[in-house]
Amino acid sequence: MPTGRDITSGKRNSSGKKNANCSFCRKSYREVGPLVEGPDNAYICGECIEVCQSILEQEHRRRGTTKKLFKNVPTPREIVTHLNEYVIGQERAKKVMA
């Protein structure tokens, strides 16, 4: 992942980068504020970042893509069976754990 730089700091202006525009909306940093620099002199403003984030969130909702935290969750019976191998007695506690 490339590291971004704020071009308004003035540290890298030797090649005219202070006059850069957002590569998405073409607005200058004077219009939209700080720009984040990507590879090959690509820039993006905060407004376009928000639009991109919104598009990605809508697509995830449309597809219903969610990450599963647990792929193989054991059943309560499997949990009790596993606990029986290590814990003697305490049946009520095992059931509560399961």
mmCIF file of C-alpha atoms in Angstrom, residues 15-86:
data_model
loop_
_atom_site.group_PDB
_atom_site.id
_atom_site.type_symbol
_atom_site.label_atom_id
_atom_site.label_comp_id
_atom_site.label_asym_id
_atom_site.label_seq_id
_atom_site.Cartn_x
_atom_site.Cartn_y
_atom_site.Cartn_z
ATOM 1 C CA SER A 15 8.422 19.916 -9.598
ATOM 2 C CA GLY A 16 5.237 21.990 -9.345
ATOM 3 C CA LYS A 17 3.318 19.526 -7.207
ATOM 4 C CA LYS A 18 1.723 22.331 -5.179
ATOM 5 C CA ASN A 19 -0.393 23.012 -8.267
ATOM 6 C CA ALA A 20 -1.716 19.444 -8.312
ATOM 7 C CA ASN A 21 -5.380 18.613 -8.800
ATOM 8 C CA CYS A 22 -7.465 15.707 -7.550
ATOM 9 C CA SER A 23 -7.189 12.941 -10.149
ATOM 10 C CA PHE A 24 -10.894 12.151 -9.708
ATOM 11 C CA CYS A 25 -12.751 15.485 -9.609
ATOM 12 C CA ARG A 26 -9.959 17.665 -11.082
ATOM 13 C CA LYS A 27 -10.355 20.309 -8.350
ATOM 14 C CA SER A 28 -7.216 21.964 -7.018
ATOM 15 C CA TYR A 29 -6.119 21.622 -3.418
ATOM 16 C CA ARG A 30 -7.064 25.286 -2.978
ATOM 17 C CA GLU A 31 -10.702 24.321 -3.638
ATOM 18 C CA VAL A 32 -10.919 21.073 -1.667
ATOM 19 C CA GLY A 33 -8.124 21.158 0.882
ATOM 20 C CA PRO A 34 -5.346 18.626 1.331
ATOM 21 C CA LEU A 35 -4.693 16.058 -1.366
ATOM 22 C CA VAL A 36 -3.262 12.616 -0.719
ATOM 23 C CA GLU A 37 -0.553 11.648 -3.184
ATOM 24 C CA GLY A 38 -0.516 8.143 -4.579
ATOM 25 C CA PRO A 39 1.784 6.420 -7.049
ATOM 26 C CA ASP A 40 2.634 8.036 -10.393
ATOM 27 C CA ASN A 41 1.565 11.535 -9.294
ATOM 28 C CA ALA A 42 -2.046 10.517 -8.662
ATOM 29 C CA TYR A 43 -3.882 12.634 -6.090
ATOM 30 C CA ILE A 44 -7.215 12.302 -4.303
ATOM 31 C CA CYS A 45 -9.084 14.822 -2.166
ATOM 32 C CA GLY A 46 -11.097 14.177 0.981
ATOM 33 C CA GLU A 47 -14.410 14.654 -0.827
ATOM 34 C CA CYS A 48 -13.556 11.969 -3.379
ATOM 35 C CA ILE A 49 -12.328 9.651 -0.633
ATOM 36 C CA GLU A 50 -15.742 9.985 1.039
ATOM 37 C CA VAL A 51 -17.537 9.298 -2.262
ATOM 38 C CA CYS A 52 -15.375 6.217 -2.885
ATOM 39 C CA GLN A 53 -16.017 4.946 0.643
ATOM 40 C CA SER A 54 -19.763 5.412 0.144
ATOM 41 C CA ILE A 55 -19.667 3.493 -3.152
ATOM 42 C CA LEU A 56 -17.765 0.617 -1.546
ATOM 43 C CA GLU A 57 -20.179 0.465 1.402
ATOM 44 C CA GLN A 58 -23.188 0.417 -0.954
ATOM 45 C CA GLU A 59 -21.631 -2.386 -2.986
ATOM 46 C CA HIS A 60 -20.938 -4.436 0.135
ATOM 47 C CA ARG A 61 -24.554 -3.970 1.268
ATOM 48 C CA ARG A 62 -25.862 -4.850 -2.200
ATOM 49 C CA ARG A 63 -23.833 -8.033 -2.385
ATOM 50 C CA GLY A 64 -24.421 -8.852 1.235
ATOM 51 C CA THR A 65 -20.748 -9.499 1.720
ATOM 52 C CA THR A 66 -19.865 -9.778 5.339
ATOM 53 C CA LYS A 67 -16.858 -11.350 6.915
ATOM 54 C CA LYS A 68 -17.522 -14.325 9.105
ATOM 55 C CA LEU A 69 -15.707 -14.107 12.377
ATOM 56 C CA PHE A 70 -15.913 -17.828 13.011
ATOM 57 C CA LYS A 71 -16.006 -20.360 10.210
ATOM 58 C CA ASN A 72 -16.469 -23.554 12.200
ATOM 59 C CA VAL A 73 -18.401 -22.824 15.369
ATOM 60 C CA PRO A 74 -18.895 -26.018 17.363
ATOM 61 C CA THR A 75 -22.373 -26.958 18.512
ATOM 62 C CA PRO A 76 -23.184 -26.831 22.225
ATOM 63 C CA ARG A 77 -23.075 -30.630 22.316
ATOM 64 C CA GLU A 78 -19.567 -30.634 20.800
ATOM 65 C CA ILE A 79 -18.441 -28.057 23.364
ATOM 66 C CA VAL A 80 -19.750 -30.173 26.249
ATOM 67 C CA THR A 81 -18.076 -33.280 24.791
ATOM 68 C CA HIS A 82 -14.768 -31.425 24.554
ATOM 69 C CA LEU A 83 -15.103 -30.076 28.095
ATOM 70 C CA ASN A 84 -15.895 -33.592 29.374
ATOM 71 C CA GLU A 85 -12.410 -34.627 28.255
ATOM 72 C CA TYR A 86 -10.766 -32.056 30.522
#
